[in-house]
PDB file of C-alpha atoms in Angstrom:
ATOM      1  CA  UNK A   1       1.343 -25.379 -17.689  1.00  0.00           C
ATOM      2  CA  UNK A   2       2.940 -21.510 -18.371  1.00  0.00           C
ATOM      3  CA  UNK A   3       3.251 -21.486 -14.391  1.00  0.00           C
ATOM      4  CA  UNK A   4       7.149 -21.401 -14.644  1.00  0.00           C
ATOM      5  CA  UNK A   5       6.906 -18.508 -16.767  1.00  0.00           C
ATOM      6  CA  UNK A   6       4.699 -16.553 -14.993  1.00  0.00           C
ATOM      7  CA  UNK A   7       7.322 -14.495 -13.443  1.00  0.00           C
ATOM      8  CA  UNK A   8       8.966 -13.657 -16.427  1.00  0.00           C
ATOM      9  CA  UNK A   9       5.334 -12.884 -18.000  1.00  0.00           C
ATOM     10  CA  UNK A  10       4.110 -10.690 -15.467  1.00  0.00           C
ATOM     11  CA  UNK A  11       7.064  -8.635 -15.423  1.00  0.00           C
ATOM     12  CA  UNK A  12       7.448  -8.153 -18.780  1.00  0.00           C
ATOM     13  CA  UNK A  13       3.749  -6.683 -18.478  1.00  0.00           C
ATOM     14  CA  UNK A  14       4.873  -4.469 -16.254  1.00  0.00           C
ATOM     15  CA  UNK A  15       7.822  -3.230 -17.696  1.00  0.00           C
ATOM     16  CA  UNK A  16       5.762  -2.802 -21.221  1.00  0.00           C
ATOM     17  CA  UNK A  17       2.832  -1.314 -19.455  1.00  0.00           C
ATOM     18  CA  UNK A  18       5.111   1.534 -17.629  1.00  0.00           C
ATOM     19  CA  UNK A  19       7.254   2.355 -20.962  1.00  0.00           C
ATOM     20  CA  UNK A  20       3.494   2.592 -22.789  1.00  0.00           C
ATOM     21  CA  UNK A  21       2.088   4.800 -20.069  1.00  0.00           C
ATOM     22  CA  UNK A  22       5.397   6.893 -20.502  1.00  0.00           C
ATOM     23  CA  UNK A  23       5.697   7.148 -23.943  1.00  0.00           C
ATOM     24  CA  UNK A  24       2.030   8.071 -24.515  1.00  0.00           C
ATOM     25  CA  UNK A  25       2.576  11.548 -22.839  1.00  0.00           C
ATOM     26  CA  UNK A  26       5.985  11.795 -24.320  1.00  0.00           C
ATOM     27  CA  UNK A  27       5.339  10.674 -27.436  1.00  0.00           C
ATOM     28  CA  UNK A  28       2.180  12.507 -27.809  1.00  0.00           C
ATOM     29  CA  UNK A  29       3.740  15.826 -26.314  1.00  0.00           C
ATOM     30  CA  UNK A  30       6.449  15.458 -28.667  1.00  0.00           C
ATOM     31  CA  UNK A  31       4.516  14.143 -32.055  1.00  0.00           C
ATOM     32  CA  UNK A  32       2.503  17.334 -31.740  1.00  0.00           C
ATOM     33  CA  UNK A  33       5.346  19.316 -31.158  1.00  0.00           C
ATOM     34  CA  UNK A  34       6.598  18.007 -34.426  1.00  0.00           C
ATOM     35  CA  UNK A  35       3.361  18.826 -35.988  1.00  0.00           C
ATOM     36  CA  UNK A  36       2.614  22.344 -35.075  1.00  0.00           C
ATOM     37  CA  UNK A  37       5.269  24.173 -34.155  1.00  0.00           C
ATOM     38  CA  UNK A  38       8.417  25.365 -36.300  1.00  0.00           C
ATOM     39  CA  UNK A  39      11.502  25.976 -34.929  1.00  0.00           C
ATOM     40  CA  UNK A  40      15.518  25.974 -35.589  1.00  0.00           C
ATOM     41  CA  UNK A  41      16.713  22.306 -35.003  1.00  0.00           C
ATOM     42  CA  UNK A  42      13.627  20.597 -36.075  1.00  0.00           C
ATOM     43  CA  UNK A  43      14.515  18.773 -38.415  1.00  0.00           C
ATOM     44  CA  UNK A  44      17.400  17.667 -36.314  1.00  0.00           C
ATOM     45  CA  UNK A  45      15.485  16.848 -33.455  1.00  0.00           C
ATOM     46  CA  UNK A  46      13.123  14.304 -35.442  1.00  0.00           C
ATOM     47  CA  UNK A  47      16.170  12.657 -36.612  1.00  0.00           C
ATOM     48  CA  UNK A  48      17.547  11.878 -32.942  1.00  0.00           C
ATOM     49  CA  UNK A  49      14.645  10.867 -31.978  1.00  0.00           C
ATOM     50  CA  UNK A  50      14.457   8.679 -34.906  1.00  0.00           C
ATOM     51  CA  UNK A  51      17.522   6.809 -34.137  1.00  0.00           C
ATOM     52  CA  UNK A  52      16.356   4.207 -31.844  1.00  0.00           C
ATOM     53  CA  UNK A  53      14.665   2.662 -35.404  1.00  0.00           C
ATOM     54  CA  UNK A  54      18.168   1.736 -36.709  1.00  0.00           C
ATOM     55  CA  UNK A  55      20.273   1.302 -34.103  1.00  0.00           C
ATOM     56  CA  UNK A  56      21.448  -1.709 -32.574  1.00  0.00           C
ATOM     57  CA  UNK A  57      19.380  -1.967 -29.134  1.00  0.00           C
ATOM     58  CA  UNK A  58      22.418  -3.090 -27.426  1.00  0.00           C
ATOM     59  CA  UNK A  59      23.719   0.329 -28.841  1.00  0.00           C
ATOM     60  CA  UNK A  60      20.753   2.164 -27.219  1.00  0.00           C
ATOM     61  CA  UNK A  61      22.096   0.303 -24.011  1.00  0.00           C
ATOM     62  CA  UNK A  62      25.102   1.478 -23.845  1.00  0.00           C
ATOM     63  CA  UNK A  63      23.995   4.862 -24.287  1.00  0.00           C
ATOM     64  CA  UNK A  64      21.533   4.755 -21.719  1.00  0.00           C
ATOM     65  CA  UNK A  65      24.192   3.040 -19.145  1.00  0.00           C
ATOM     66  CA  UNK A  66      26.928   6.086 -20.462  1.00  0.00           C
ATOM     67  CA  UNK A  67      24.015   8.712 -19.045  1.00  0.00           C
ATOM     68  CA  UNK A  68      22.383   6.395 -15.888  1.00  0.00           C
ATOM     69  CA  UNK A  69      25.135   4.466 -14.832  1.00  0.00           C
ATOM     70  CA  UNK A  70      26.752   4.910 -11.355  1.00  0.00           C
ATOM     71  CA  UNK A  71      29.182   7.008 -13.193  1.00  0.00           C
ATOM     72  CA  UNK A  72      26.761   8.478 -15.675  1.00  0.00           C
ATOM     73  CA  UNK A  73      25.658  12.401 -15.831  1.00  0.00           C
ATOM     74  CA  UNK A  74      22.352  11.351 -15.170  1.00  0.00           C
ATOM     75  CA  UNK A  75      22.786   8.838 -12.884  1.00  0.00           C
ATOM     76  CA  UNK A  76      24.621  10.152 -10.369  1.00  0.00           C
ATOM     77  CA  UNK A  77      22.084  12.736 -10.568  1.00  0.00           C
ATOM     78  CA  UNK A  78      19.560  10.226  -9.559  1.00  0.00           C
ATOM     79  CA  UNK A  79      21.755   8.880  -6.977  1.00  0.00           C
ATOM     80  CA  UNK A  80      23.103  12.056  -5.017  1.00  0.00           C
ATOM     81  CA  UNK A  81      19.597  13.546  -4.769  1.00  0.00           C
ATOM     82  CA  UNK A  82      17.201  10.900  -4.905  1.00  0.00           C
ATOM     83  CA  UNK A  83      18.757   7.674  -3.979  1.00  0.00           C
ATOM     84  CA  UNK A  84      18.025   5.830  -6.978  1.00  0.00           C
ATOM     85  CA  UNK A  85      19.606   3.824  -9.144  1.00  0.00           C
ATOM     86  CA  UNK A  86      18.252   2.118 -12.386  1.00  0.00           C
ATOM     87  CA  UNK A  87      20.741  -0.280 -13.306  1.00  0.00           C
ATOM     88  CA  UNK A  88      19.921  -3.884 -12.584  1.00  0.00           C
ATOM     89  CA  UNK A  89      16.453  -3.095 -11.254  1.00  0.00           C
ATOM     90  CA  UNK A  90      12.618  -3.387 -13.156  1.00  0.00           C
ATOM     91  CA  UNK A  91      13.087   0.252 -13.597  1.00  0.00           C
ATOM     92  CA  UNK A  92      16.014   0.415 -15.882  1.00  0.00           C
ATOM     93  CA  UNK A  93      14.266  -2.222 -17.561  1.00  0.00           C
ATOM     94  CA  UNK A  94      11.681   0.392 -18.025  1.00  0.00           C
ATOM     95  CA  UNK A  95      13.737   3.155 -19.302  1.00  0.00           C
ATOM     96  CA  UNK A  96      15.182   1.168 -21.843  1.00  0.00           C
ATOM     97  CA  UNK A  97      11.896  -0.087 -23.278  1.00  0.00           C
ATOM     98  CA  UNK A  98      10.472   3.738 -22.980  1.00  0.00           C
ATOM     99  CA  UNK A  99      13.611   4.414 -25.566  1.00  0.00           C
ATOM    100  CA  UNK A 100      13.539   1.890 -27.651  1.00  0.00           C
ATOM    101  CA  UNK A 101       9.932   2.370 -28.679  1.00  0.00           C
ATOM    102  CA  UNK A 102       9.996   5.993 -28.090  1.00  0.00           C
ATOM    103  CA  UNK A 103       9.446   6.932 -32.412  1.00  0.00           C
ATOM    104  CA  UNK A 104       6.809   3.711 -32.441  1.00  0.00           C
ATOM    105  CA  UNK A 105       4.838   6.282 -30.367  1.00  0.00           C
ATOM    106  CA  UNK A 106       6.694   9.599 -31.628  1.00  0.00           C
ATOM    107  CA  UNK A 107       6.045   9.030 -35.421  1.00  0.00           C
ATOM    108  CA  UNK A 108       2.382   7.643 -35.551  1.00  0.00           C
ATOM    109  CA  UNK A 109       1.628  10.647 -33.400  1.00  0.00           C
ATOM    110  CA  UNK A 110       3.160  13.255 -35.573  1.00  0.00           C
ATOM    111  CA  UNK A 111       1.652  11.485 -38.811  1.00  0.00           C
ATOM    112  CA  UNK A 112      -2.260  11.654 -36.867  1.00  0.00           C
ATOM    113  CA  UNK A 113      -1.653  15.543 -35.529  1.00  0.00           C
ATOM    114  CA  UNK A 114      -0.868  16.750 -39.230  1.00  0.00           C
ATOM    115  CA  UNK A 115      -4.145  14.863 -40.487  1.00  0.00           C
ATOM    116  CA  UNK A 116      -5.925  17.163 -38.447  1.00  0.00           C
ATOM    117  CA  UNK A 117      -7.250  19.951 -40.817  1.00  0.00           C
ATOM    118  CA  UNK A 118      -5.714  22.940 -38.976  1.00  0.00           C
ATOM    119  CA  UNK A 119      -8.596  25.234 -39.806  1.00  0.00           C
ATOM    120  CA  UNK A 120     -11.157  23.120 -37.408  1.00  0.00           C
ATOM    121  CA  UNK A 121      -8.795  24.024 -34.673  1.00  0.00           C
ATOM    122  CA  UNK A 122      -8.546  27.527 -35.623  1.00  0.00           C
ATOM    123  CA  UNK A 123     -12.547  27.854 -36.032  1.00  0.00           C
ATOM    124  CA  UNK A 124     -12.518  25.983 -32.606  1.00  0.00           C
ATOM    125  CA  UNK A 125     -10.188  28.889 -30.719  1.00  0.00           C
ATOM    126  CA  UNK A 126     -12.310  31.695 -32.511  1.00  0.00           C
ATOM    127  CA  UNK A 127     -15.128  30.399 -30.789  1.00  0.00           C
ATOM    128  CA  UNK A 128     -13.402  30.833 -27.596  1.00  0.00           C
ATOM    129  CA  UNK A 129     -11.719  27.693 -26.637  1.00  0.00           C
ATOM    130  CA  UNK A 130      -8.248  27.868 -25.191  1.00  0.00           C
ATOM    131  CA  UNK A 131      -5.384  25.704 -26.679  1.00  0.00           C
ATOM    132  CA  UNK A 132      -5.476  23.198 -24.355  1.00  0.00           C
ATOM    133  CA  UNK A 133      -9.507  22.915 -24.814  1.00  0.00           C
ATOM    134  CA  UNK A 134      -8.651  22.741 -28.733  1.00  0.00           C
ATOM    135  CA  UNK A 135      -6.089  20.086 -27.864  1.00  0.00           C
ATOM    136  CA  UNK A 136      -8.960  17.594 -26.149  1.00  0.00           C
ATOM    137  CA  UNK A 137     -11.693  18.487 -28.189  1.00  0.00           C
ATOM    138  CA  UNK A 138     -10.781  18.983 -31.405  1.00  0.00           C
ATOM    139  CA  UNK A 139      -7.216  17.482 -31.742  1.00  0.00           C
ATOM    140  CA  UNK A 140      -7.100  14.627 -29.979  1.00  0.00           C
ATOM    141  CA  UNK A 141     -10.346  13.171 -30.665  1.00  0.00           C
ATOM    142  CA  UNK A 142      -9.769  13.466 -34.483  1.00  0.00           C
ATOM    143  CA  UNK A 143      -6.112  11.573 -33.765  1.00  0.00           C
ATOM    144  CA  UNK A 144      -6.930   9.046 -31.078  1.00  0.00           C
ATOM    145  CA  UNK A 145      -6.701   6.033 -33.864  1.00  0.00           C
ATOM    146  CA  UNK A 146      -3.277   6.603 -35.337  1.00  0.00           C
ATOM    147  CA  UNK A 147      -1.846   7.439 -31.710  1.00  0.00           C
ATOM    148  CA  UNK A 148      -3.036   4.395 -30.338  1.00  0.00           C
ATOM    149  CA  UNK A 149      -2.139   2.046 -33.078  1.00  0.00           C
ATOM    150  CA  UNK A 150       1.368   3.486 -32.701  1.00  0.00           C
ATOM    151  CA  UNK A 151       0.993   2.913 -28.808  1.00  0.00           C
ATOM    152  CA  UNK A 152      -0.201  -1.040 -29.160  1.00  0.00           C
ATOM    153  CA  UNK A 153       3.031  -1.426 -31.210  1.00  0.00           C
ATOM    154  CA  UNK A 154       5.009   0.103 -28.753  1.00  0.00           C
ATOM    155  CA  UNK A 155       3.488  -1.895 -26.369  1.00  0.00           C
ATOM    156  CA  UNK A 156       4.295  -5.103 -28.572  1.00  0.00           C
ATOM    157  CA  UNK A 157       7.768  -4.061 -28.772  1.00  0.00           C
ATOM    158  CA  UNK A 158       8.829  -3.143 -25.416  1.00  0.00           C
ATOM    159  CA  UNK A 159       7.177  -7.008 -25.069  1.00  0.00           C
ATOM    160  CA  UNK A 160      10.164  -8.108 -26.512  1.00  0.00           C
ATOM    161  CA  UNK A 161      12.921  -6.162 -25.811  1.00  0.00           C
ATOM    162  CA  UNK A 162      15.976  -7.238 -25.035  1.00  0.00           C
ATOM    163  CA  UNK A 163      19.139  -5.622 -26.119  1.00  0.00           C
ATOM    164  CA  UNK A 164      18.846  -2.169 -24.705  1.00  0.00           C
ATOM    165  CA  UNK A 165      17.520  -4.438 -21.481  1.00  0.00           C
ATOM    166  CA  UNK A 166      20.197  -6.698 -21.137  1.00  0.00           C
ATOM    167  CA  UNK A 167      22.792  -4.194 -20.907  1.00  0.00           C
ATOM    168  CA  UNK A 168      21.033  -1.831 -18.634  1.00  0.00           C
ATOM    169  CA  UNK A 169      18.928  -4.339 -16.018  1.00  0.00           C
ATOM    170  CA  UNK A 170      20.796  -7.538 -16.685  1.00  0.00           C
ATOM    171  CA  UNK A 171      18.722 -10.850 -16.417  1.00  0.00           C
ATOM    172  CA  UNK A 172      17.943 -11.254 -12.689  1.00  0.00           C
ATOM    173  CA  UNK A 173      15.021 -14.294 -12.170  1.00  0.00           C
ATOM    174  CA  UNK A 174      11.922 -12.706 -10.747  1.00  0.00           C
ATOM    175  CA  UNK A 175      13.846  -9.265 -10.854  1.00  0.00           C
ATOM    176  CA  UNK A 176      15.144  -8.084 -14.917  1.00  0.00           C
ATOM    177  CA  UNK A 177      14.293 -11.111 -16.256  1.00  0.00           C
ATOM    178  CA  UNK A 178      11.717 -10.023 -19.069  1.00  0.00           C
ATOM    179  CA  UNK A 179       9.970 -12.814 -21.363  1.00  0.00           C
ATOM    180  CA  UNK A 180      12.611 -11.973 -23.928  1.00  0.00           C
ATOM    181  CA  UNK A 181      15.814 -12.329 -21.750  1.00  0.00           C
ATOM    182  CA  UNK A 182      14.259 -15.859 -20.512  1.00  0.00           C
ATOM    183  CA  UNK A 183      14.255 -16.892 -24.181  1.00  0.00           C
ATOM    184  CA  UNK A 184      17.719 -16.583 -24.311  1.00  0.00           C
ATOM    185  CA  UNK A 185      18.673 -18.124 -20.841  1.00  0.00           C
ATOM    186  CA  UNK A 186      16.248 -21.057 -21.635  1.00  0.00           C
ATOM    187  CA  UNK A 187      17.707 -21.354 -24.665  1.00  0.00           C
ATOM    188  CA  UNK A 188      21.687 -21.321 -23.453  1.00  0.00           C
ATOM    189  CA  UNK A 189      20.464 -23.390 -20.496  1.00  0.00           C
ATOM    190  CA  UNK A 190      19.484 -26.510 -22.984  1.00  0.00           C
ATOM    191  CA  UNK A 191      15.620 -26.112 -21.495  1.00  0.00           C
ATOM    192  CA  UNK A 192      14.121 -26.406 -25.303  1.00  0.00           C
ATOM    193  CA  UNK A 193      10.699 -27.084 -23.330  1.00  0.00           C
ATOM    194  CA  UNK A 194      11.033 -23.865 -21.344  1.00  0.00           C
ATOM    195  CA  UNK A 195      11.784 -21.909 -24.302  1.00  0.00           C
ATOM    196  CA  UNK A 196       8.717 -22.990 -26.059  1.00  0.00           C
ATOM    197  CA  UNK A 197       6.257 -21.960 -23.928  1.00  0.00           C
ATOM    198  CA  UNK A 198       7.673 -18.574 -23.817  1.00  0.00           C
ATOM    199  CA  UNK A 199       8.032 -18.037 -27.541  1.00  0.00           C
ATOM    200  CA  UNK A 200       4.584 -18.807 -27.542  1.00  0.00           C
ATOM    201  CA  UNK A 201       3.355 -16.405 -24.823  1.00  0.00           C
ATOM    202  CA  UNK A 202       5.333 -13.816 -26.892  1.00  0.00           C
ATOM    203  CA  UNK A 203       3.953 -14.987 -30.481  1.00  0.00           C
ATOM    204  CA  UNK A 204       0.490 -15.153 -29.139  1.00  0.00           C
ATOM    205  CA  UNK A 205       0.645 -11.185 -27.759  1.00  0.00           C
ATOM    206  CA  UNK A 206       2.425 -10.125 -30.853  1.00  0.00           C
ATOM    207  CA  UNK A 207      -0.539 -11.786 -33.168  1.00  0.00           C
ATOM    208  CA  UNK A 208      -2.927 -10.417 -30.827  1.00  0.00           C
ATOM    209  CA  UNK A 209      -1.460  -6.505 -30.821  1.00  0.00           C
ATOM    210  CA  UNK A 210      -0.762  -6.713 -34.938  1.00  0.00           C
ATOM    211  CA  UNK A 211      -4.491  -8.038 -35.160  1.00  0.00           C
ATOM    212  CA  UNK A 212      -5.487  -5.001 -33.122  1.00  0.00           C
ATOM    213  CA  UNK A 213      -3.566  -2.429 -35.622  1.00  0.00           C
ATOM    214  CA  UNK A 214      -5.066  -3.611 -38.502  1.00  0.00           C
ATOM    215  CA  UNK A 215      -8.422  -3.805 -37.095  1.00  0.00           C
ATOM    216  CA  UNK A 216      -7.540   0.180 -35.973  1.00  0.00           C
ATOM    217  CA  UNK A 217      -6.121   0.527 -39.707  1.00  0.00           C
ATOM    218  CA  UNK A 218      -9.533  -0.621 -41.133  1.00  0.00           C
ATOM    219  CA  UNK A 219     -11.825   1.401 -39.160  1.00  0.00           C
ATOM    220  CA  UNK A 220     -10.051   4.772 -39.789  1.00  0.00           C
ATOM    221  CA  UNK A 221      -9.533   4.057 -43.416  1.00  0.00           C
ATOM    222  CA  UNK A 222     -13.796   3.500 -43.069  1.00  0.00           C
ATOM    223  CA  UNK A 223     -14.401   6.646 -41.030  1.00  0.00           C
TER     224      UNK A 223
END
């Protein structure tokens, strides 16, 4: 039955899974940045990184294609010295996800880390634990359900991207063609039938992920 839109499916998957993965480290590294440390430009900082909440995804796009397009900063970069180009590939498709729902990771992150009671972590380095051991052990365990809720709605949301996508990967069948971008071609193309079954897939995931967050939301408000 969905076997027309597996392609489309799978990929999206992919692309979600990879801006997840990258956005938990970066989001995490960054959220306890945020949290712990004070420095000129904070504030600043947390409102750049902020932005991709407001703006226009196909505004995100361009900005991304400005820095990693063959004429880009960044891109050529990527191209002189590596050989690799992100537009119009599963990669760029990637980076614009990881942007997008960079603060869906960022902010939950931030919000868990200043939860944490400072003077456990303190207590923890005075009996001997180094900052990364305080990180693991004491942190992180204390924070796991408010960085992870954040993470399954990142994950939900790079599900449906598609501005920021469009204009950086295009919509190449079994190549940039994300779950989202189908909707749209289905859509244009007349195929109502095609365009069901794929607001469905996405509906279904979205229910699934939002179910998740307030199951996460429940047990922490219990604990």
């Amino acid at each position: 039955m969905f076997q027309d839109v597996l392609p489309a499916l799978l990929l999206s998957l992919k692309v979600s899974f990879w801006a997840s993965g990258l956005n938990l480290v970066l989001g995490v590294a960054v959220g306890w940045l945020l949290a712990r440390c004070r420095f000129p430009g904070r504030n600043l900082l947390d409102v750049v990184l902020t932005l991709p909440m407001v703006m226009p995804p196909t505004v995100m796009g361009y900005y991304l294609l400005v820095l990693f397009g063959r004429n880009g900063v960044l891109g050529q970069l990527l191209q002189e010295y590596f050989g690799i180009s992100l537009i119009f590939t599963w990669q760029g498709a990637v980076l614009a996800a990881t942007a997008v729902t960079f603060p869906l990771v960022c902010k939950p992150a931030r919000a868990a880390f200043e939860e944490v009671n400072p003077q456990l972590e303190q207590a923890a380095r005075v009996l001997g634990l180094g900052e990364w051991a305080v990180f693991l052990r004491v942190t992180l365990p204390l924070a796991w359900r408010g960085i992870l809720a954040g993470l399954l709605l990142a994950f939900a949301r790079a599900l449906g991207e598609f501005g920021a996508t469009l204009m950086i990967a295009g919509s190449i069948p079994n190549q940039t063609q994300t779950l989202s971008i189908a909707v749209y071609e289905a859509v244009q193309a007349g195929d109502d039938a095609l365009a069901t079954k794929l607001v469905i897939l996405i509906s279904a995931v979205c229910v699934a992920v939002l179910w998740s967050v307030n199951h996460l939301a429940k047990a922490k408000d219990k604990a």
